[in-house]
Amino acid sequence: MLATRYVPAPFKARRHLAALTLLGAALAMLPGCGSNDRSRFALAVIASADDTLQDGIDRPLARQLTRSAVAEGLVAFDEQGRVVPALADRWIVTDDGQSYIFRLRDGEWRDGDPLIAKSAKDALDAAIRAQRGRPLELDLATIDEIRVMAGRVIEVRLFRPMPYFLQLMAQPELGLLRGKQGDGPMTVERQGDVARFTPIEPSRLGLPEVPDWDLRVRQLEMTELPAARAVERFNEGEVDMVLGGRIQDFPLTSSVGILRGTIQLDPVIGLFGLQVARGSGFLGDPRNREALALAIDRPGLIAPFGVSGWTPSTRLVSPGLEGDLQTNGERWTDEPIEQRRATAAARVREWMDGADDGEARAAKVSIWLPAGPGSDVLFQRIASDFRTIGVSSERAKSFAEADLRLVDDVARFPRARWFLNRLSCAARRGLCDPEVDAIVAQAARVVDASQRSAVLGEAEARLTQANLFIPFGTPIRWSLVRGNVAGFAPNAYAWHPLMPLAWLPK
């Protein structure tokens, strides 16, 4: 049985967002707030009052960054989105692609107990159990069993081959805990609103000693702030980086001058559109839901933001993914927007005139968008599009009360399964189709890749026909990065771990 070392590079998303570089190379000569005090590096993570409303999908970014910094998994991501060794210093993949064998590094847990396969397996089992009822549980359903093979060797056996399985294992939720403590690579202390991260000397983790360690690394100070305050602190030179930017806050970047830093956009794929939250009234008819999708001028939605390279899409699953049989293509490609809107307006009029009591009904929807100036612009564009077909719109007062809810998620791995899992009933975002969920679950056990793609294509087709989600295109993720910062790179997962930022620039 031939086995190979497997450390894949990140996938190349076909739907790119070009990085917006506003700073010349000469800016690297200018001092940042971290250059005068090389012992610390300050960054802000954007917090939103709406984070808790979507907590059933992904944890807030600051919490995920903290988990990945203090609790490594078997593997991790580097700053470029590549899978690198963590608690496992090497691994092999069997020829059939259904067995991943990890060899743990020679070290100890933080409590002094040896890092052995049995304790690591127990920790991994616990991390997976913690995902019950969340979409990540569905992603992990490919795992058949986890077993101890030797003192420091674990095997993860899959029901069928899963490309990008290591990317899944590198997710922050799968950082391993022992007695509620992780095994680095950093420790964290909290002082008020500031979380201070300190790199752990490698020899304490069972790794080779690094000479002059204290002279090569620095502490990180992370603060979670509202977007406007985070950008303000960046402009004032109080932080070197801002992470976690989304479309609702993108207009705030207009205040970042050429002497302050660079706006970086991640080349991500994922879900960006409106989820239908309730199936009553106007939205009770799939044809009416399709009418809303027909009315959207997708390029026009993003035009006010001036984002170069953004590509619209009418598909639930990002086009061009490996394994896509292209049985589900873009919709309405041969119809100009005027024709689509005429079709949609006719459906709206038919519904409005079809009341049992003979009186005309009003077609009206409420839309939830996270707070922020970008959401204000986005809502105005959506509402304008809906008005062209006779549907009026209002901003929902809360996530719970909305008829339509914005979904804005970056794909954790580039496969149709991720997209369908995030639109499943487990996601708890709105209307869903249990029969589609059953089809996707069935696909997890299909070994043949082409057959599995066909099953997932059927699931996408059924969900498309139901019109439970109105796609816009790819998500937007942005960061502010001062010109002299090392340890940061735009990547396809919009994931920027803390440890690479702790290395002092050479």
Coordinates of C-alpha atoms in Angstrom, one line a residue:
M1 CA 0.0 0.0 0.0
L2 CA 1.5 3.2 -1.2
A3 CA 1.1 6.2 1.1
T4 CA 2.1 9.8 0.4
R5 CA 2.8 12.9 2.4
Y6 CA -0.2 15.3 1.9
V7 CA 0.2 19.0 2.5
P8 CA -2.1 20.6 -0.1
A9 CA -2.0 24.2 -1.2
P10 CA -5.2 26.2 -0.9
F11 CA -7.7 25.9 -3.7
K12 CA -7.8 28.5 -6.5
A13 CA -11.2 30.1 -6.5
R14 CA -12.3 31.0 -10.0
R15 CA -14.4 33.8 -8.7
H16 CA -11.7 36.2 -7.6
L17 CA -11.8 39.5 -5.7
A18 CA -8.8 41.5 -6.7
A19 CA -6.8 43.0 -3.8
L20 CA -7.1 46.8 -3.6
T21 CA -3.6 48.1 -3.0
L22 CA -3.6 51.7 -2.0
L23 CA -0.1 51.9 -0.7
G24 CA 3.2 52.1 -2.6
A25 CA 6.2 50.1 -1.7
A26 CA 7.8 53.1 -0.1
L27 CA 5.3 52.9 2.7
A28 CA 7.2 49.9 4.1
M29 CA 9.8 52.5 5.2
L30 CA 7.3 54.3 7.4
P31 CA 7.0 53.4 11.1
G32 CA 3.8 51.7 12.4
C33 CA 2.6 51.6 15.9
G34 CA 4.4 48.3 16.4
S35 CA 7.8 49.5 15.1
N36 CA 8.6 51.7 18.1
D37 CA 7.7 49.0 20.5
R38 CA 8.7 45.7 18.9
S39 CA 7.5 43.7 21.9
R40 CA 3.9 44.2 20.9
F41 CA 1.6 44.2 17.9
A42 CA -1.9 45.6 18.1
L43 CA -4.8 44.5 16.0
A44 CA -8.6 45.0 16.1
V45 CA -11.2 42.5 15.1
I46 CA -14.5 43.9 13.9
A47 CA -17.4 42.9 16.2
S48 CA -21.0 43.2 15.3
A49 CA -24.1 43.5 17.5
D50 CA -25.6 41.0 15.1
D51 CA -23.0 38.3 15.7
T52 CA -25.1 36.4 18.2
L53 CA -28.0 36.3 15.8
Q54 CA -26.1 34.0 13.5
D55 CA -24.1 32.2 16.3
G56 CA -25.7 28.9 15.2
I57 CA -23.6 29.0 12.0
D58 CA -20.1 30.2 12.8
R59 CA -18.7 31.6 16.0
P60 CA -17.7 35.3 16.1
L61 CA -14.2 35.8 14.5
A62 CA -12.5 36.9 17.7
R63 CA -13.5 33.7 19.4
Q64 CA -12.3 31.6 16.5
L65 CA -9.0 33.3 16.4
T66 CA -8.5 32.8 20.1
R67 CA -9.4 29.1 19.9
S68 CA -6.9 28.5 17.1
A69 CA -4.2 30.4 18.9
V70 CA -4.4 28.6 22.2
A71 CA -5.7 25.1 21.1
E72 CA -4.0 23.5 18.0
G73 CA -5.6 20.7 16.1
L74 CA -3.9 17.9 14.4
V75 CA -3.1 20.3 11.6
A76 CA -3.5 24.1 11.2
F77 CA -3.6 26.9 8.6
D78 CA -0.7 29.2 7.9
E79 CA -1.1 32.8 6.9
Q80 CA -1.6 31.8 3.2
G81 CA -4.3 29.3 3.9
R82 CA -2.1 26.3 3.5
V83 CA -2.4 23.3 5.8
V84 CA 0.7 22.8 8.0
P85 CA 1.6 20.5 10.9
A86 CA 0.3 21.3 14.3
L87 CA -0.1 18.6 17.0
A88 CA 0.6 16.1 14.3
D89 CA 4.1 16.7 12.9
R90 CA 3.5 14.5 9.8
W91 CA 0.8 12.4 8.2
I92 CA 0.1 10.0 5.3
V93 CA -2.9 9.3 3.2
T94 CA -3.6 5.8 1.9
D95 CA -4.1 5.2 -1.8
D96 CA -7.8 4.8 -1.5
G97 CA -8.1 8.3 0.1
Q98 CA -10.1 6.9 3.0
S99 CA -7.5 6.8 5.7
Y100 CA -5.5 9.6 7.2
I101 CA -2.8 8.5 9.6
F102 CA -1.4 11.2 11.8
R103 CA 1.8 10.9 13.9
L104 CA 1.8 13.2 16.9
R105 CA 4.8 15.3 17.9
D106 CA 6.8 14.3 20.9
G107 CA 5.5 16.6 23.6
E108 CA 3.2 17.2 26.5
W109 CA -0.2 18.7 27.2
R110 CA -0.2 22.0 29.1
D111 CA -1.0 20.0 32.3
G112 CA 2.2 18.0 31.9
D113 CA 0.6 14.7 30.8
P114 CA 2.3 13.2 27.7
L115 CA 0.7 14.0 24.3
I116 CA -0.3 10.5 23.2
A117 CA -2.7 9.0 20.7
K118 CA -5.3 8.0 23.3
S119 CA -5.6 11.5 24.9
A120 CA -5.6 13.2 21.5
K121 CA -8.3 10.9 20.2
D122 CA -10.4 11.6 23.2
A123 CA -9.9 15.3 22.7
L124 CA -10.8 15.1 19.0
D125 CA -13.9 13.0 19.7
A126 CA -15.0 15.7 22.2
A127 CA -14.4 18.5 19.7
I128 CA -16.5 16.7 17.1
R129 CA -19.3 16.0 19.6
A130 CA -19.4 19.7 20.4
Q131 CA -20.5 20.4 16.8
R132 CA -23.8 18.5 17.1
G133 CA -26.7 20.4 15.7
R134 CA -24.4 22.8 13.7
P135 CA -23.6 22.7 10.0
L136 CA -20.0 21.7 10.7
E137 CA -21.4 18.4 12.1
L138 CA -22.7 17.7 8.6
D139 CA -19.3 18.5 7.1
L140 CA -17.7 16.0 9.5
A141 CA -20.2 13.2 8.6
T142 CA -17.7 11.7 6.2
I143 CA -15.7 10.4 9.3
D144 CA -16.3 6.7 9.9
E145 CA -14.1 6.2 12.9
I146 CA -11.1 7.5 14.8
R147 CA -8.8 5.0 16.3
V148 CA -5.5 4.7 18.1
M149 CA -2.9 2.8 16.1
A150 CA 0.2 3.2 18.3
G151 CA 1.5 5.3 21.1
R152 CA 1.5 8.6 19.1
V153 CA -0.3 7.5 16.0
I154 CA -4.0 8.2 15.2
E155 CA -6.0 7.0 12.2
V156 CA -9.0 8.9 10.9
R157 CA -11.0 6.6 8.6
L158 CA -13.5 8.0 6.2
F159 CA -16.6 6.5 4.6
R160 CA -15.4 7.7 1.2
P161 CA -12.5 9.9 -0.1
M162 CA -12.9 13.5 0.7
P163 CA -10.7 16.1 -1.1
Y164 CA -9.8 18.9 1.3
F165 CA -10.4 16.8 4.3
L166 CA -7.2 18.3 5.9
Q167 CA -8.7 21.8 5.5
L168 CA -11.7 20.6 7.5
M169 CA -9.4 19.2 10.2
A170 CA -7.7 22.6 10.4
Q171 CA -10.9 24.4 11.4
P172 CA -10.5 26.3 14.8
E173 CA -13.5 24.3 16.2
L174 CA -11.3 21.2 16.0
G175 CA -8.5 22.6 18.2
L176 CA -7.9 20.0 20.9
L177 CA -8.5 20.7 24.6
R178 CA -7.2 18.8 27.5
G179 CA -8.9 19.7 30.8
K180 CA -10.3 22.8 29.1
Q181 CA -6.8 23.9 28.0
G182 CA -5.2 23.8 24.6
D183 CA -1.6 23.1 23.7
G184 CA -0.6 26.4 22.1
P185 CA 1.0 27.7 20.1
M186 CA 0.1 30.8 22.3
T187 CA -1.2 31.6 25.7
V188 CA -3.8 34.3 26.3
E189 CA -4.4 36.7 29.2
R190 CA -7.3 39.2 29.3
Q191 CA -7.0 42.7 30.6
G192 CA -10.4 44.4 30.3
D193 CA -11.3 44.5 26.6
V194 CA -7.8 43.5 25.5
A195 CA -6.7 39.9 24.9
R196 CA -2.9 39.6 25.1
F197 CA -1.4 36.6 23.3
T198 CA 2.1 35.3 24.0
P199 CA 3.9 32.8 21.9
I200 CA 5.0 29.6 23.7
E201 CA 8.7 28.7 23.4
P202 CA 8.7 25.7 21.1
S203 CA 10.7 23.3 23.4
R204 CA 7.7 23.5 25.8
L205 CA 5.6 22.0 23.0
G206 CA 7.9 19.2 22.2
L207 CA 9.5 21.0 19.2
P208 CA 13.1 21.9 18.6
E209 CA 14.4 24.8 20.7
V210 CA 14.6 28.1 18.8
P211 CA 17.7 30.2 19.7
D212 CA 17.0 33.7 20.9
W213 CA 13.3 33.0 21.0
D214 CA 12.4 36.2 23.0
L215 CA 14.2 38.3 20.4
R216 CA 12.3 36.7 17.5
V217 CA 8.7 37.0 18.6
R218 CA 6.4 39.5 20.2
Q219 CA 3.1 39.7 22.0
L220 CA -0.1 40.4 20.2
E221 CA -2.9 42.6 21.7
M222 CA -6.3 42.0 20.2
T223 CA -9.3 44.1 20.8
E224 CA -12.8 43.4 19.5
L225 CA -14.4 46.7 18.3
P226 CA -17.3 48.0 16.3
A227 CA -16.2 48.6 12.7
A228 CA -16.2 52.4 12.8
R229 CA -14.1 52.4 15.9
A230 CA -11.7 49.8 14.5
V231 CA -11.1 51.8 11.4
E232 CA -10.7 55.0 13.4
R233 CA -8.1 53.4 15.6
F234 CA -6.3 52.1 12.5
N235 CA -6.3 55.6 11.0
E236 CA -5.0 57.0 14.3
G237 CA -2.1 54.6 14.3
E238 CA -3.3 52.8 17.5
V239 CA -3.5 49.4 15.7
D240 CA -1.5 47.9 12.9
M241 CA -4.3 45.7 11.5
V242 CA -8.1 45.4 11.3
L243 CA -9.6 41.9 10.6
G244 CA -13.1 40.7 9.9
G245 CA -14.4 43.3 7.4
R246 CA -17.6 42.5 5.5
I247 CA -19.8 44.3 3.1
Q248 CA -21.8 46.1 5.7
D249 CA -18.7 48.0 6.8
F250 CA -16.9 48.3 3.5
P251 CA -17.8 52.0 2.9
L252 CA -15.8 52.8 6.1
T253 CA -12.6 52.0 4.2
S254 CA -12.9 55.2 2.2
S255 CA -11.4 57.0 5.2
V256 CA -8.2 55.0 4.9
G257 CA -5.7 57.3 3.2
I258 CA -2.7 56.3 1.2
L259 CA -0.3 57.1 4.1
R260 CA -2.1 54.9 6.5
G261 CA -2.3 51.4 5.1
T262 CA -3.6 48.9 2.5
I263 CA -7.1 47.5 2.0
Q264 CA -6.8 43.8 1.3
L265 CA -9.6 41.7 -0.1
D266 CA -9.6 37.9 0.2
P267 CA -10.3 35.9 -3.0
V268 CA -13.0 33.8 -1.3
I269 CA -16.0 31.8 -2.5
G270 CA -19.1 31.1 -0.5
L271 CA -22.8 32.1 0.1
F272 CA -23.9 35.7 -0.3
G273 CA -27.6 36.3 -0.8
L274 CA -31.0 36.3 0.8
Q275 CA -32.5 33.3 2.6
V276 CA -36.3 33.0 2.6
A277 CA -37.2 32.9 6.3
R278 CA -41.0 32.2 6.2
G279 CA -43.3 30.4 3.8
S280 CA -46.6 32.3 4.2
G281 CA -48.3 35.1 2.2
F282 CA -46.5 36.2 -0.9
L283 CA -43.4 34.1 -0.1
G284 CA -45.5 30.9 0.2
D285 CA -45.4 30.4 -3.5
P286 CA -42.0 29.3 -5.1
R287 CA -42.9 31.2 -8.2
N288 CA -43.1 34.4 -6.2
R289 CA -39.8 33.7 -4.6
E290 CA -38.3 33.2 -8.0
A291 CA -39.8 36.5 -9.1
L292 CA -37.7 38.2 -6.4
A293 CA -34.6 36.4 -7.8
L294 CA -35.5 37.5 -11.3
A295 CA -35.7 41.1 -10.3
I296 CA -32.2 41.4 -8.8
D297 CA -29.7 43.3 -10.9
R298 CA -26.6 41.6 -9.4
P299 CA -23.9 43.7 -10.9
G300 CA -25.8 46.8 -9.8
L301 CA -25.9 45.6 -6.2
I302 CA -22.1 45.9 -5.8
A303 CA -21.4 48.7 -8.3
P304 CA -21.7 51.4 -5.5
F305 CA -18.9 49.7 -3.6
G306 CA -16.4 49.9 -6.4
V307 CA -15.0 46.4 -5.7
S308 CA -13.0 45.3 -8.7
G309 CA -13.3 41.7 -9.8
W310 CA -16.5 40.8 -8.0
T311 CA -18.5 38.2 -10.0
P312 CA -22.3 37.8 -9.7
S313 CA -23.9 34.4 -9.8
T314 CA -27.4 33.0 -9.8
R315 CA -26.3 29.5 -8.6
L316 CA -26.5 28.2 -5.1
V317 CA -23.1 26.5 -5.5
S318 CA -20.2 28.6 -6.7
P319 CA -19.5 27.7 -10.4
G320 CA -16.3 25.9 -11.5
L321 CA -15.6 23.8 -8.4
E322 CA -13.7 20.6 -8.8
G323 CA -16.2 17.8 -9.3
D324 CA -19.0 20.1 -10.6
L325 CA -20.7 18.2 -13.5
Q326 CA -22.2 21.5 -14.7
T327 CA -25.7 20.0 -14.7
N328 CA -26.8 23.2 -12.8
G329 CA -25.8 26.3 -14.7
E330 CA -26.4 30.0 -14.3
R331 CA -30.1 30.9 -14.6
W332 CA -31.7 33.2 -17.1
T333 CA -28.5 33.8 -19.0
D334 CA -30.3 34.5 -22.2
E335 CA -32.8 36.9 -20.7
P336 CA -32.1 40.6 -20.3
I337 CA -33.0 42.1 -17.0
E338 CA -36.0 44.0 -18.5
Q339 CA -37.5 40.7 -19.7
R340 CA -36.9 39.0 -16.4
R341 CA -38.5 41.8 -14.5
A342 CA -41.5 41.8 -16.9
T343 CA -42.0 38.1 -16.1
A344 CA -41.6 38.7 -12.4
A345 CA -44.0 41.6 -12.4
A346 CA -46.7 39.5 -14.1
R347 CA -46.4 36.9 -11.4
V348 CA -46.7 39.6 -8.7
R349 CA -49.8 41.1 -10.3
E350 CA -51.4 37.6 -10.6
W351 CA -50.8 37.0 -6.9
M352 CA -52.1 40.4 -5.9
D353 CA -55.3 39.9 -7.8
G354 CA -55.9 36.4 -6.7
A355 CA -57.2 36.9 -3.2
D356 CA -60.3 34.8 -2.2
D357 CA -62.3 37.8 -1.1
G358 CA -61.7 39.6 -4.4
E359 CA -59.6 42.4 -2.9
A360 CA -56.1 43.1 -4.1
R361 CA -53.3 42.0 -1.8
A362 CA -50.1 43.9 -1.2
A363 CA -46.8 42.3 -2.0
K364 CA -44.4 43.4 0.7
V365 CA -41.3 41.8 2.3
S366 CA -39.1 42.7 5.3
I367 CA -35.4 42.2 4.9
W368 CA -32.8 41.6 7.7
L369 CA -29.3 42.9 7.0
P370 CA -26.6 43.4 9.6
A371 CA -26.2 47.0 10.8
G372 CA -23.7 49.2 8.9
P373 CA -23.4 51.7 6.1
G374 CA -22.8 49.0 3.5
S375 CA -26.0 47.3 4.4
D376 CA -27.9 50.6 4.0
V377 CA -26.6 50.8 0.4
L378 CA -27.3 47.2 -0.2
F379 CA -30.9 47.5 1.1
Q380 CA -31.5 50.5 -1.1
R381 CA -30.4 48.6 -4.2
I382 CA -32.5 45.5 -3.3
A383 CA -35.6 47.5 -2.5
S384 CA -35.2 49.4 -5.7
D385 CA -35.0 46.2 -7.7
F386 CA -38.1 44.8 -6.0
R387 CA -40.0 47.9 -6.7
T388 CA -39.6 47.4 -10.4
I389 CA -41.8 44.3 -10.1
G390 CA -44.4 45.8 -7.7
V391 CA -42.9 44.5 -4.4
S392 CA -42.3 46.9 -1.5
S393 CA -39.6 46.3 1.1
E394 CA -38.8 47.4 4.6
R395 CA -35.8 46.8 6.9
A396 CA -36.8 44.1 9.5
K397 CA -36.5 45.2 13.1
S398 CA -34.8 42.0 14.0
F399 CA -33.4 38.8 12.6
A400 CA -36.3 36.8 14.0
E401 CA -39.0 39.0 12.4
A402 CA -37.6 39.1 8.9
D403 CA -39.1 37.6 5.8
L404 CA -35.7 37.5 4.1
R405 CA -32.3 37.3 5.8
L406 CA -28.9 38.1 4.4
V407 CA -26.5 35.1 4.3
D408 CA -22.8 36.0 4.1
D409 CA -20.5 33.0 4.6
V410 CA -17.1 32.1 3.3
A411 CA -16.7 28.4 2.2
R412 CA -14.5 26.4 4.5
F413 CA -13.7 24.0 1.7
P414 CA -14.5 24.2 -2.0
R415 CA -17.1 21.5 -2.5
A416 CA -20.8 21.5 -3.3
R417 CA -21.4 19.7 0.0
W418 CA -20.4 22.8 2.0
F419 CA -22.9 25.0 0.3
L420 CA -25.8 22.6 0.7
N421 CA -24.9 22.0 4.4
R422 CA -25.1 25.8 5.0
L423 CA -28.6 25.9 3.4
S424 CA -29.8 22.9 5.4
C425 CA -32.3 22.7 8.2
A426 CA -29.4 22.3 10.6
A427 CA -28.4 25.9 9.7
R428 CA -31.7 27.2 11.2
R429 CA -31.8 30.3 9.0
G430 CA -35.2 29.9 7.5
L431 CA -37.1 27.7 5.1
C432 CA -35.3 24.4 4.3
D433 CA -36.1 21.1 2.6
P434 CA -35.6 18.0 4.7
E435 CA -35.7 15.8 1.5
V436 CA -32.7 17.8 0.1
D437 CA -30.9 17.2 3.4
A438 CA -31.5 13.5 3.1
I439 CA -30.1 13.5 -0.4
V440 CA -26.9 15.3 0.7
A441 CA -26.6 12.9 3.6
Q442 CA -26.9 10.0 1.2
A443 CA -24.1 11.5 -0.9
A444 CA -21.7 11.4 2.0
R445 CA -21.7 7.6 1.8
V446 CA -21.2 7.4 -2.0
V447 CA -17.6 6.3 -2.8
D448 CA -17.6 6.9 -6.5
A449 CA -16.8 10.6 -7.2
S450 CA -18.8 11.0 -10.3
Q451 CA -21.9 9.3 -8.7
R452 CA -21.5 11.5 -5.6
S453 CA -21.3 14.6 -7.8
A454 CA -24.5 13.6 -9.6
V455 CA -26.3 13.1 -6.3
L456 CA -25.2 16.5 -5.0
G457 CA -26.2 18.0 -8.3
E458 CA -29.7 16.6 -7.8
A459 CA -29.8 18.2 -4.4
E460 CA -28.8 21.5 -5.8
A461 CA -31.4 21.3 -8.5
R462 CA -34.2 20.6 -6.1
L463 CA -33.1 23.4 -3.8
T464 CA -32.9 25.8 -6.8
Q465 CA -36.4 24.9 -7.9
A466 CA -37.7 25.6 -4.4
N467 CA -36.2 29.1 -4.5
L468 CA -35.4 29.2 -0.8
F469 CA -32.3 31.1 -1.4
I470 CA -31.6 34.1 -3.7
P471 CA -27.9 34.1 -4.5
F472 CA -26.1 37.3 -5.4
G473 CA -22.5 36.2 -5.9
T474 CA -19.3 35.8 -3.8
P475 CA -18.9 37.2 -0.3
I476 CA -16.7 40.2 0.3
R477 CA -14.0 40.0 3.0
W478 CA -11.6 42.8 3.7
S479 CA -8.8 43.7 6.1
L480 CA -6.7 46.8 6.8
V481 CA -3.0 46.1 7.0
R482 CA -0.3 48.6 7.6
G483 CA 2.5 48.5 5.0
N484 CA 5.2 47.1 7.3
V485 CA 3.2 44.1 8.6
A486 CA 4.5 40.6 8.0
G487 CA 2.6 37.4 8.6
F488 CA -0.5 38.3 6.7
A489 CA -1.6 37.2 3.2
P490 CA -5.0 37.3 1.4
N491 CA -6.2 33.8 1.0
A492 CA -9.2 31.8 -0.2
Y493 CA -10.5 31.1 3.3
A494 CA -10.2 34.7 4.7
W495 CA -8.5 33.1 7.6
H496 CA -5.6 35.1 9.2
P497 CA -4.1 33.2 12.2
L498 CA -2.4 35.0 15.0
M499 CA 0.8 33.1 15.4
P500 CA 2.4 34.2 12.1
L501 CA 1.8 37.8 13.1
A502 CA 3.8 37.2 16.3
W503 CA 7.1 36.7 14.4
L504 CA 9.2 39.9 14.3
P505 CA 9.9 41.1 10.8
K506 CA 13.5 40.3 9.7

